[in-house]
Short mmCIF file of C-alpha atoms (C1' of nucleotides) in Angstrom, two decimals:
data_model
loop_
_atom_site.label_atom_id
_atom_site.label_comp_id
_atom_site.label_asym_id
_atom_site.label_seq_id
_atom_site.Cartn_x
_atom_site.Cartn_y
_atom_site.Cartn_z
CA MET A 20 0.00 0.00 0.00
CA ASN A 21 3.07 2.23 -0.05
CA THR A 22 3.23 2.56 -3.82
CA PRO A 23 3.30 6.28 -4.59
CA LEU A 24 -0.13 7.60 -5.44
CA LEU A 25 1.35 10.29 -7.62
CA ALA A 26 3.77 8.19 -9.58
CA ASP A 27 2.44 9.60 -12.85
CA THR A 28 2.93 13.25 -11.87
CA ALA A 29 6.06 15.35 -11.55
CA THR A 30 6.22 14.63 -7.83
CA PRO A 31 9.69 13.73 -6.48
CA SER A 32 8.45 10.18 -6.43
CA PHE A 33 9.15 9.19 -2.85
CA SER A 34 7.65 10.86 0.13
CA PRO A 35 5.54 9.60 3.00
CA LEU A 36 1.99 8.67 2.12
CA TYR A 37 0.53 11.42 4.28
CA GLN A 38 2.59 13.97 2.38
CA GLN A 39 1.13 12.77 -0.88
CA ILE A 40 -2.36 12.96 0.61
CA LYS A 41 -1.61 16.46 1.82
CA THR A 42 -0.55 17.47 -1.68
CA LEU A 43 -3.75 16.03 -3.13
CA ILE A 44 -5.91 17.89 -0.63
CA LEU A 45 -3.92 21.04 -1.30
CA GLN A 46 -4.58 20.72 -5.01
CA SER A 47 -8.30 20.47 -4.34
CA LEU A 48 -8.15 23.55 -2.13
CA GLN A 49 -6.24 25.43 -4.76
CA ALA A 50 -8.62 24.33 -7.51
CA GLY A 51 -11.49 25.66 -5.44
CA GLU A 52 -13.17 22.28 -5.07
CA TRP A 53 -14.22 23.49 -1.61
CA LYS A 54 -14.70 27.22 -1.05
CA PRO A 55 -13.38 29.24 1.91
CA GLY A 56 -15.61 28.74 4.92
CA GLU A 57 -17.05 25.48 3.60
CA PRO A 58 -16.35 22.07 5.12
CA ILE A 59 -14.07 19.64 3.37
CA PRO A 60 -15.07 15.94 3.36
CA SER A 61 -14.77 14.07 6.64
CA GLU A 62 -11.60 12.19 7.49
CA MET A 63 -13.39 8.90 6.86
CA ASP A 64 -14.57 10.05 3.43
CA LEU A 65 -11.12 11.21 2.44
CA ALA A 66 -9.58 7.99 3.75
CA ALA A 67 -11.97 6.02 1.57
CA ARG A 68 -11.36 8.25 -1.43
CA PHE A 69 -7.58 7.89 -1.21
CA ARG A 70 -7.66 4.26 -0.04
CA VAL A 71 -5.61 4.93 3.09
CA SER A 72 -6.35 4.73 6.79
CA GLN A 73 -8.00 7.53 8.71
CA GLY A 74 -4.80 8.12 10.66
CA THR A 75 -2.89 8.93 7.52
CA VAL A 76 -5.49 11.45 6.36
CA ARG A 77 -5.45 12.85 9.86
CA LYS A 78 -1.73 13.54 9.76
CA ALA A 79 -2.09 15.26 6.38
CA ILE A 80 -4.88 17.49 7.67
CA ASP A 81 -2.90 18.16 10.86
CA GLU A 82 -0.20 19.80 8.77
CA LEU A 83 -2.67 21.80 6.72
CA ALA A 84 -4.26 23.00 9.95
CA ALA A 85 -0.83 23.95 11.33
CA GLU A 86 -0.30 26.09 8.22
CA ASN A 87 -3.68 27.78 8.74
CA LEU A 88 -5.03 26.52 5.44
CA VAL A 89 -7.81 24.65 7.15
CA VAL A 90 -9.59 24.85 10.51
CA ARG A 91 -10.72 21.86 12.53
CA ARG A 92 -13.85 22.03 14.66
CA GLN A 93 -14.58 19.06 16.84
CA GLY A 94 -17.98 17.50 16.28
CA LYS A 95 -18.58 19.60 13.16
CA GLY A 96 -15.88 19.02 10.60
CA THR A 97 -12.84 20.56 8.95
CA PHE A 98 -13.32 23.86 7.13
CA VAL A 99 -11.40 25.80 4.52
CA ALA A 100 -9.78 28.75 6.29
CA THR A 101 -10.97 32.21 5.35
CA HIS A 102 -10.01 35.80 6.16
CA ALA A 103 -13.67 36.60 6.76
CA GLU A 104 -15.58 35.30 9.81
CA GLN A 105 -12.27 34.94 11.62
CA HIS A 106 -12.38 36.32 15.14
CA VAL A 107 -9.07 38.06 14.52
CA GLN A 108 -10.04 40.83 12.14
CA TYR A 109 -6.73 41.36 10.36
CA ARG A 110 -4.71 38.17 10.48
CA PHE A 111 -1.54 39.66 9.03
CA LEU A 112 -1.59 43.00 10.87
CA LYS A 113 0.67 42.93 13.92
CA LEU A 114 0.23 46.55 14.99
CA VAL A 115 -1.52 46.76 18.35
CA PRO A 116 -2.32 49.68 20.66
CA ASP A 117 0.19 50.20 23.48
CA SER A 118 -2.60 49.62 25.97
CA GLY A 119 -2.97 46.16 24.50
CA ASP A 120 -6.69 46.71 24.58
CA THR A 121 -7.55 46.02 20.96
CA ALA A 122 -11.20 45.56 21.90
CA THR A 123 -12.05 49.05 23.16
CA GLU A 124 -10.23 50.59 20.25
CA GLY A 125 -12.83 49.43 17.79
CA PRO A 126 -12.42 48.76 14.08
CA ALA A 127 -10.21 50.91 11.89
CA GLU A 128 -11.76 53.71 9.84
CA ARG A 129 -10.64 53.17 6.28
CA THR A 130 -10.11 55.76 3.59
CA ILE A 131 -9.18 54.92 0.02
CA VAL A 132 -6.91 57.75 -1.07
CA ASP A 133 -6.15 56.50 -4.53
CA CYS A 134 -6.61 53.54 -6.85
CA ARG A 135 -5.18 53.42 -10.34
CA ARG A 136 -3.98 51.06 -13.03
CA LEU A 137 -0.43 51.50 -14.24
CA ARG A 138 2.53 49.63 -15.63
CA ALA A 139 4.76 47.73 -13.24
CA SER A 140 8.05 49.32 -12.30
CA ALA A 141 11.08 47.05 -12.24
CA ASP A 142 10.86 46.66 -8.45
CA VAL A 143 7.17 45.82 -8.39
CA ALA A 144 7.48 43.48 -11.35
CA ARG A 145 10.27 41.55 -9.70
CA ALA A 146 8.40 41.19 -6.42
CA LEU A 147 5.19 40.00 -8.10
CA ALA A 148 6.98 37.81 -10.64
CA LEU A 149 5.64 39.85 -13.55
CA ARG A 150 7.39 41.38 -16.51
CA SER A 151 8.35 45.01 -16.21
CA GLY A 152 5.58 47.02 -17.84
CA ASP A 153 2.76 44.55 -17.11
CA ALA A 154 -0.47 46.06 -15.82
CA VAL A 155 -0.71 46.44 -12.06
CA LEU A 156 -3.20 48.05 -9.71
CA GLN A 157 -1.89 50.55 -7.22
CA VAL A 158 -3.92 51.43 -4.16
CA ARG A 159 -3.23 53.90 -1.39
CA ARG A 160 -5.30 53.98 1.75
CA VAL A 161 -5.24 55.28 5.31
CA LEU A 162 -6.39 53.47 8.43
CA ALA A 163 -7.38 55.55 11.43
CA TYR A 164 -8.23 54.56 14.99
CA ARG A 165 -10.54 56.83 17.01
CA GLY A 166 -10.06 59.44 14.34
CA VAL A 167 -6.26 59.34 14.48
CA PRO A 168 -4.65 58.32 11.17
CA THR A 169 -2.22 55.57 12.10
CA ILE A 170 -1.42 53.50 9.04
CA LEU A 171 -0.70 54.57 5.48
CA GLU A 172 -0.59 51.72 3.00
CA ASP A 173 0.48 51.54 -0.62
CA LEU A 174 -0.25 48.27 -2.29
CA TRP A 175 0.31 46.76 -5.71
CA LEU A 176 -1.72 43.92 -7.20
CA PRO A 177 -1.19 42.06 -10.48
CA GLY A 178 -3.67 43.39 -13.06
CA LEU A 179 -4.93 40.07 -14.41
CA PRO A 180 -6.27 38.29 -11.32
CA PHE A 181 -7.76 41.54 -10.05
CA LYS A 182 -9.38 42.75 -13.26
CA GLY A 183 -12.35 44.92 -12.37
CA LEU A 184 -11.11 46.12 -9.00
CA THR A 185 -11.86 49.85 -8.57
CA ALA A 186 -11.82 52.44 -5.81
CA GLU A 187 -15.63 52.12 -5.76
CA ARG A 188 -15.57 48.44 -4.99
CA LEU A 189 -12.86 48.94 -2.38
CA ARG A 190 -14.92 51.60 -0.65
CA ALA A 191 -18.07 49.50 -0.88
CA SER A 192 -16.59 46.40 0.74
CA ARG A 193 -16.98 45.76 4.47
CA GLY A 194 -14.51 43.77 6.48
CA PRO A 195 -10.91 42.87 5.72
CA MET A 196 -9.56 43.51 2.23
CA TYR A 197 -8.25 39.95 2.07
CA ALA A 198 -11.78 38.65 2.70
CA MET A 199 -13.02 40.58 -0.33
CA PHE A 200 -10.17 39.22 -2.41
CA GLU A 201 -11.46 35.73 -1.61
CA THR A 202 -15.12 36.30 -2.36
CA GLU A 203 -14.75 38.68 -5.30
CA PHE A 204 -11.63 37.44 -7.02
CA GLY A 205 -11.08 33.94 -5.69
CA VAL A 206 -7.64 34.90 -4.45
CA ARG A 207 -6.75 33.60 -1.00
CA MET A 208 -3.65 34.97 0.76
CA VAL A 209 -1.97 32.17 2.61
CA ARG A 210 1.44 33.34 3.76
CA ALA A 211 3.43 36.56 3.84
CA GLU A 212 6.86 37.87 4.73
CA GLU A 213 7.67 41.34 5.96
CA LYS A 214 10.75 43.54 5.91
CA ILE A 215 10.69 46.18 8.61
CA ARG A 216 12.68 49.37 8.79
CA ALA A 217 12.63 52.74 10.55
CA VAL A 218 12.19 55.65 8.14
CA LEU A 219 11.18 59.28 7.87
CA PRO A 220 8.11 60.19 5.80
CA ASP A 221 8.14 62.42 2.75
CA THR A 222 5.93 65.49 2.94
CA GLU A 223 2.90 63.82 1.37
CA GLN A 224 3.12 60.81 3.66
CA ALA A 225 3.56 63.07 6.67
CA ALA A 226 0.46 65.03 5.71
CA LEU A 227 -1.68 61.91 5.30
CA LEU A 228 -0.61 60.63 8.72
CA ALA A 229 -0.87 64.09 10.33
CA VAL A 230 2.68 64.02 11.66
CA ASP A 231 5.65 66.25 10.96
CA ALA A 232 8.45 65.23 8.66
CA ALA A 233 10.84 64.47 11.53
CA THR A 234 8.63 61.77 13.05
CA PRO A 235 10.21 58.32 12.67
CA LEU A 236 7.81 55.73 11.28
CA LEU A 237 7.83 51.99 10.87
CA SER A 238 8.12 50.91 7.25
CA VAL A 239 6.60 47.46 6.78
CA GLU A 240 7.06 45.95 3.35
CA ARG A 241 4.93 42.87 2.92
CA LEU A 242 4.92 40.32 0.15
CA ALA A 243 1.78 38.15 0.38
CA HIS A 244 1.48 34.81 -1.38
CA THR A 245 -1.40 32.61 -2.41
CA TYR A 246 -1.20 28.82 -2.80
CA HIS A 247 2.03 27.39 -4.16
CA ASP A 248 3.98 30.42 -2.91
CA THR A 249 2.76 32.56 -5.78
CA PRO A 250 3.32 36.23 -4.87
CA MET A 251 0.04 38.11 -5.23
CA GLU A 252 0.39 41.39 -3.39
CA LEU A 253 3.13 43.81 -2.53
CA ARG A 254 2.22 46.16 0.28
CA ARG A 255 4.18 48.90 1.93
CA GLY A 256 2.79 50.19 5.18
CA LEU A 257 3.91 53.21 7.18
CA TYR A 258 2.93 52.79 10.83
CA ARG A 259 2.84 55.47 13.48
CA THR A 260 4.37 53.99 16.63
CA ASP A 261 3.68 56.73 19.15
CA THR A 262 0.49 55.05 20.36
CA HIS A 263 0.87 51.59 18.80
CA HIS A 264 3.64 49.04 18.39
CA TYR A 265 4.39 46.05 16.19
CA ARG A 266 4.05 42.93 18.28
CA ASN A 267 5.97 39.78 17.49
CA GLU A 268 6.28 36.39 19.13
CA LEU A 269 9.51 34.42 18.97
CA GLY A 270 9.36 30.67 19.54
CA MET B 1 -5.50 3.29 31.52
CA ASN B 2 -7.11 6.71 31.24
CA THR B 3 -6.99 7.51 34.92
CA PRO B 4 -5.17 10.81 35.33
CA LEU B 5 -1.51 10.31 36.11
CA LEU B 6 -1.31 13.57 37.96
CA ALA B 7 -4.34 13.18 40.19
CA ASP B 8 -2.32 14.05 43.27
CA THR B 9 -0.90 17.30 41.85
CA ALA B 10 -2.49 20.66 41.29
CA THR B 11 -3.14 19.79 37.63
CA PRO B 12 -6.63 20.61 36.34
CA SER B 13 -7.38 16.94 36.64
CA PHE B 14 -8.65 16.17 33.17
CA SER B 15 -6.67 16.54 30.03
CA PRO B 16 -5.62 14.08 27.35
CA LEU B 17 -3.02 11.53 28.41
CA TYR B 18 -0.41 12.90 26.02
CA GLN B 19 -0.80 16.35 27.58
CA GLN B 20 -0.07 14.90 30.99
CA ILE B 21 2.97 13.10 29.57
CA LYS B 22 4.10 16.35 27.99
CA THR B 23 3.82 18.09 31.34
CA LEU B 24 5.86 15.37 33.01
CA ILE B 25 8.61 15.57 30.40
CA LEU B 26 8.56 19.35 30.69
CA GLN B 27 9.06 19.11 34.42
CA SER B 28 12.10 16.90 33.89
CA LEU B 29 13.50 19.38 31.37
CA GLN B 30 12.92 22.21 33.77
CA ALA B 31 14.47 20.33 36.66
CA GLY B 32 17.55 19.75 34.53
CA GLU B 33 17.21 15.97 34.56
CA TRP B 34 18.63 16.11 31.02
CA LYS B 35 20.96 18.98 30.09
CA PRO B 36 20.82 21.09 26.91
CA GLY B 37 22.36 19.18 24.02
CA GLU B 38 21.94 15.82 25.71
CA PRO B 39 19.51 13.14 24.52
CA ILE B 40 16.36 12.42 26.46
CA PRO B 41 15.30 8.78 26.87
CA SER B 42 13.98 7.00 23.79
CA GLU B 43 10.26 6.95 23.07
CA MET B 44 10.11 3.31 24.08
CA ASP B 45 11.82 4.02 27.40
CA LEU B 46 9.50 6.90 28.17
CA ALA B 47 6.48 4.83 27.15
CA ALA B 48 7.57 2.13 29.59
CA ARG B 49 8.30 4.66 32.34
CA PHE B 50 4.87 6.27 32.06
CA ARG B 51 3.02 3.04 31.26
CA VAL B 52 1.52 4.33 28.02
CA SER B 53 1.93 3.39 24.39
CA GLN B 54 4.73 4.73 22.23
CA GLY B 55 2.23 6.71 20.13
CA THR B 56 1.13 8.68 23.14
CA VAL B 57 4.68 9.61 24.11
CA ARG B 58 5.27 10.46 20.48
CA LYS B 59 2.45 12.99 20.41
CA ALA B 60 3.75 14.60 23.59
CA ILE B 61 7.25 14.91 22.15
CA ASP B 62 5.81 16.20 18.87
CA GLU B 63 4.42 19.19 20.70
CA LEU B 64 7.64 19.82 22.59
CA ALA B 65 9.52 19.69 19.30
CA ALA B 66 7.04 22.13 17.73
CA GLU B 67 7.80 24.52 20.59
CA ASN B 68 11.54 24.16 20.00
CA LEU B 69 12.13 22.74 23.46
CA VAL B 70 13.49 19.54 22.01
CA VAL B 71 15.01 18.45 18.70
CA ARG B 72 14.35 15.12 17.01
CA ARG B 73 17.07 13.44 14.99
CA GLN B 74 16.10 10.30 13.14
CA GLY B 75 18.21 7.32 13.95
CA LYS B 76 19.90 9.08 16.85
CA GLY B 77 17.37 10.23 19.37
CA THR B 78 15.62 13.28 20.79
CA PHE B 79 17.79 16.02 22.26
CA VAL B 80 17.23 18.93 24.61
CA ALA B 81 17.34 22.08 22.50
CA THR B 82 20.18 24.51 23.09
CA HIS B 83 21.23 27.95 21.90
CA ALA B 84 24.75 26.64 21.33
CA GLU B 85 25.67 24.25 18.50
CA GLN B 86 22.59 25.47 16.65
CA HIS B 87 23.29 26.23 13.01
CA VAL B 88 21.36 29.48 13.35
CA GLN B 89 23.72 31.56 15.47
CA TYR B 90 21.21 33.92 17.06
CA ARG B 91 17.84 32.24 17.20
CA PHE B 92 15.93 35.30 18.40
CA LEU B 93 17.66 37.91 16.26
CA LYS B 94 15.60 38.71 13.17
CA LEU B 95 17.82 41.44 11.74
CA VAL B 96 19.35 40.39 8.42
CA PRO B 97 21.46 42.22 5.86
CA ASP B 98 19.50 43.68 2.92
CA SER B 99 21.52 41.49 0.59
CA GLY B 100 20.06 38.50 2.41
CA ASP B 101 23.54 37.05 2.38
CA THR B 102 24.03 36.38 6.05
CA ALA B 103 26.92 34.02 5.27
CA THR B 104 29.40 36.43 3.69
CA GLU B 105 28.69 38.97 6.39
CA GLY B 106 30.38 36.87 9.02
CA PRO B 107 29.82 36.92 12.76
CA ALA B 108 29.11 40.12 14.65
CA GLU B 109 31.94 41.89 16.46
CA ARG B 110 30.80 42.38 20.02
CA THR B 111 31.77 45.12 22.42
CA ILE B 112 30.64 45.25 26.02
CA VAL B 113 30.19 48.95 26.75
CA ASP B 114 28.98 48.63 30.29
CA CYS B 115 27.92 46.11 32.92
CA ARG B 116 26.76 47.10 36.38
CA ARG B 117 24.57 45.99 39.25
CA LEU B 118 21.81 48.34 40.31
CA ARG B 119 18.34 48.43 41.81
CA ALA B 120 15.41 47.70 39.53
CA SER B 121 13.37 50.66 38.37
CA ALA B 122 9.61 50.28 38.45
CA ASP B 123 9.48 49.45 34.74
CA VAL B 124 12.20 46.82 34.86
CA ALA B 125 10.82 45.30 38.04
CA ARG B 126 7.37 44.93 36.52
CA ALA B 127 8.70 43.33 33.34
CA LEU B 128 10.88 40.83 35.22
CA ALA B 129 8.30 40.14 37.93
CA LEU B 130 10.59 41.50 40.66
CA ARG B 131 9.97 44.00 43.39
CA SER B 132 11.00 47.55 42.69
CA GLY B 133 14.48 48.00 44.17
CA ASP B 134 15.56 44.38 43.79
CA ALA B 135 19.06 43.84 42.43
CA VAL B 136 19.37 43.66 38.67
CA LEU B 137 22.24 43.50 36.24
CA GLN B 138 22.35 46.04 33.47
CA VAL B 139 24.45 45.43 30.38
CA ARG B 140 25.06 47.61 27.37
CA ARG B 141 26.80 46.29 24.29
CA VAL B 142 27.29 47.06 20.62
CA LEU B 143 27.25 44.60 17.74
CA ALA B 144 29.09 45.56 14.57
CA TYR B 145 29.20 43.94 11.14
CA ARG B 146 32.27 44.48 8.98
CA GLY B 147 33.30 47.20 11.37
CA VAL B 148 29.99 49.06 11.13
CA PRO B 149 28.19 49.37 14.48
CA THR B 150 24.67 48.17 13.76
CA ILE B 151 23.01 47.13 17.00
CA LEU B 152 23.03 48.79 20.40
CA GLU B 153 21.54 46.68 23.14
CA ASP B 154 20.65 47.43 26.73
CA LEU B 155 19.62 44.45 28.76
CA TRP B 156 18.47 43.81 32.29
CA LEU B 157 18.78 40.51 34.13
CA PRO B 158 17.47 39.53 37.55
CA GLY B 159 20.35 39.62 40.03
CA LEU B 160 19.76 36.33 41.77
CA PRO B 161 19.90 33.79 38.93
CA PHE B 162 22.80 35.66 37.36
CA LYS B 163 24.89 36.16 40.46
CA GLY B 164 28.53 36.39 39.45
CA LEU B 165 28.02 37.71 35.94
CA THR B 166 30.54 40.42 35.15
CA ALA B 167 31.79 42.39 32.14
CA GLU B 168 34.87 40.15 32.23
CA ARG B 169 32.90 36.97 31.83
CA LEU B 170 30.76 38.53 29.12
CA ARG B 171 33.85 39.55 27.19
CA ALA B 172 35.47 36.15 27.70
CA SER B 173 32.55 34.12 26.37
CA ARG B 174 32.45 33.03 22.75
CA GLY B 175 29.23 32.39 20.86
CA PRO B 176 25.72 33.55 21.64
CA MET B 177 25.00 35.13 25.00
CA TYR B 178 22.03 32.80 25.49
CA ALA B 179 24.37 29.81 25.08
CA MET B 180 26.52 31.09 27.93
CA PHE B 181 23.43 31.65 30.07
CA GLU B 182 22.70 27.93 29.66
CA THR B 183 26.15 26.60 30.45
CA GLU B 184 27.17 29.10 33.12
CA PHE B 185 23.90 29.85 34.87
CA GLY B 186 21.56 27.02 33.88
CA VAL B 187 19.09 29.48 32.46
CA ARG B 188 17.56 28.49 29.16
CA MET B 189 15.56 31.08 27.18
CA VAL B 190 12.62 29.39 25.59
CA ARG B 191 10.27 32.00 24.23
CA ALA B 192 10.24 35.77 23.76
CA GLU B 193 7.97 38.56 22.64
CA GLU B 194 9.02 41.80 21.04
CA LYS B 195 7.51 45.26 20.78
CA ILE B 196 8.86 47.19 17.83
CA ARG B 197 8.81 50.94 17.27
CA ALA B 198 10.55 53.57 15.18
CA VAL B 199 12.48 56.08 17.29
CA LEU B 200 15.24 58.67 17.22
CA PRO B 201 18.39 58.06 19.28
CA ASP B 202 19.61 60.29 22.07
CA THR B 203 23.08 61.74 21.63
CA GLU B 204 24.86 58.92 23.46
CA GLN B 205 23.06 56.24 21.49
CA ALA B 206 23.76 58.08 18.23
CA ALA B 207 27.45 58.24 19.08
CA LEU B 208 27.68 54.52 19.87
CA LEU B 209 26.01 53.65 16.57
CA ALA B 210 27.95 56.29 14.63
CA VAL B 211 24.84 57.93 13.21
CA ASP B 212 23.48 61.43 13.61
CA ALA B 213 20.62 62.23 15.91
CA ALA B 214 18.12 62.54 13.05
CA THR B 215 18.57 58.94 11.87
CA PRO B 216 15.44 56.87 12.56
CA LEU B 217 16.20 53.57 14.28
CA LEU B 218 14.26 50.43 15.06
CA SER B 219 13.55 50.03 18.77
CA VAL B 220 13.09 46.36 19.63
CA GLU B 221 12.00 45.68 23.19
CA ARG B 222 12.26 42.01 23.97
CA LEU B 223 11.03 40.10 26.98
CA ALA B 224 12.57 36.63 27.06
CA HIS B 225 11.15 33.80 29.16
CA THR B 226 12.49 30.55 30.51
CA TYR B 227 10.37 27.49 31.29
CA HIS B 228 6.91 28.09 32.73
CA ASP B 229 6.77 31.55 31.10
CA THR B 230 9.02 33.01 33.76
CA PRO B 231 10.42 36.33 32.46
CA MET B 232 14.22 36.27 32.71
CA GLU B 233 15.55 39.04 30.53
CA LEU B 234 14.44 42.43 29.34
CA ARG B 235 16.36 43.67 26.35
CA ARG B 236 16.05 46.83 24.38
CA GLY B 237 17.79 46.89 21.02
CA LEU B 238 18.36 49.84 18.72
CA TYR B 239 18.85 48.59 15.17
CA ARG B 240 20.25 50.53 12.25
CA THR B 241 18.08 49.75 9.25
CA ASP B 242 20.00 51.46 6.47
CA THR B 243 21.85 48.27 5.53
CA HIS B 244 19.79 45.69 7.41
CA HIS B 245 16.11 44.98 8.01
CA TYR B 246 13.98 43.07 10.48
CA ARG B 247 12.59 40.03 8.73
CA ASN B 248 9.35 38.41 9.79
CA GLU B 249 7.27 35.52 8.48
CA LEU B 250 3.50 35.55 8.75
CA GLY B 251 1.63 32.22 8.56
"C1'" DC C 16 -29.25 9.66 18.03
"C1'" DA C 17 -25.66 9.53 14.17
"C1'" DG C 18 -21.69 11.90 12.55
"C1'" DT C 19 -17.69 14.55 13.36
"C1'" DG C 20 -12.98 15.25 15.04
"C1'" DG C 21 -9.82 13.70 19.18
"C1'" DT C 22 -7.40 10.14 21.84
"C1'" DC C 23 -5.21 5.73 22.65
"C1'" DT C 24 -3.49 1.28 21.67
"C1'" DA C 25 -0.65 -2.58 19.66
"C1'" DG C 26 1.82 -4.13 16.27
"C1'" DA C 27 4.20 -4.00 11.79
"C1'" DC C 28 7.44 -2.16 8.92
"C1'" DC C 29 10.64 1.65 6.98
"C1'" DA C 30 14.73 4.92 7.10
"C1'" DC C 31 18.45 6.50 9.24
"C1'" DT C 32 22.57 6.32 12.48
"C1'" DG C 33 26.49 4.33 14.49
"C1'" DG C 34 29.41 0.69 16.12
"C1'" DC D 28 23.77 -5.28 13.28
"C1'" DA D 29 20.73 -3.22 17.06
"C1'" DG D 30 18.60 1.01 18.35
"C1'" DT D 31 16.49 5.25 17.17
"C1'" DG D 32 12.80 8.10 15.28
"C1'" DG D 33 9.16 7.98 11.28
"C1'" DT D 34 5.17 5.90 8.94
"C1'" DC D 35 1.01 3.21 8.51
"C1'" DT D 36 -2.72 0.42 9.86
"C1'" DA D 37 -7.09 -1.24 12.21
"C1'" DG D 38 -9.93 -0.87 15.65
"C1'" DA D 39 -11.74 0.89 20.04
"C1'" DC D 40 -13.52 4.46 22.60
"C1'" DC D 41 -14.25 9.52 24.00
"C1'" DA D 42 -16.09 14.43 23.44
"C1'" DC D 43 -18.54 17.45 21.05
"C1'" DT D 44 -22.24 19.07 17.70
"C1'" DG D 45 -26.71 19.21 15.89
"C1'" DC D 46 -30.98 17.05 14.65
#
DNA sequence: CAGTGGTCTAGACCACTGG
DNA sequence: CAGTGGTCTAGACCACTGC
């Protein structure tokens, strides 16, 4: 029963069974066989489908759950993870108020400053694995807490997957931007990496954040990926850190 | 066989067997029954000792490995994790050169600027769970790469566990500071959390980092814990981010 | 109640390490 | 070769959810 299930594909031929199962489930997720928020088949069903024991499916799903691609709920089932209906509003945003009291602060007030189509610069093209000159969407927005502008974000999206995205639709959408990307464009952000620096704002940035040009700000450059490590969004945030800080856990 | 093993302790009485096993192993780690770098007993041995199946021990160790408390090596055994002999030199340091080429950069040149005993300020006492006025050690050092001072660190340690630590011993030790804490003081740092801000240096800090007072720097305030979430070190780093950046992965 | 994920077991075999 | 962790199975039972 240990003959590779994927012998006919380009898979490196020999890996544990549960890894192969994991890959198969991942392909179904990626292909949209089950939509975000929906349940995937039960462990027994999957075991039957792949002709392996429940324990093997279990280990595959364990890893997917550890990578936040899937959420287990005892007694109910296993569900495709989603950026919506997730108790943590912004899963990738690590900026928290100094008080630590993220509850009383309330949701961020969002303002779309700009949204335009343009051709990718060399930098943006490289980050998003496009060719220089390909169409990209550029968005600039401000997030404010209790009326205080705190975050200025510039973000770049590849033009093709996000065809039809406009400032109107951004303004119209409720909830996290990544949730809208899922429902409207079928793009699910799965993983991201950030490069953080301390910088000074230019005059326009300073004005949008209501600080003077000598105020040091956190520059957070994020590259977000969808399945298969495909880069899908480049985002550069400027964070005010006089009332908030970037919180990180080291294991 | 599902009667709680820890019925006579203050444990909340009902948790899965493997959680109880995990707790027991953790207690042995904490008590120093096996030292950092040494192997713990084999899964079979532990299964026999605790009168459970190998699979149950396995799940317990899996979690300890996921928390980096222990390292599995196939064919050899399971070893107590250590900050020394770990291919990653500084496990908690997330600052990397912009080139990404951490290899060619070489090890940091370390300079102990200051090391003194004093009484804990209110802030330090709160962070380290001491009483205000208790003895603490304060250390200031600079890390340079290729001769360029890049990191200025102030750190505070509780006086009792680190009795006998002096500038001499700091200067004499090779390798990561956390490795020396293990071998010399039996204190193993297990977990940490960081609060990151953008700040401007005061004149002394600017001088030590060879930058002018208008250069924005990354302020990284780290609280490091040993077993049982006991805070053991407060560290405040000032990072130059003109040639390096703080790198973070978001899952 | 049936169906789900969660725990536990016992035993078989594989893959890797070192003497 | 014996000993270690790693995989896989089959089956039992538990804990939680919802009808």
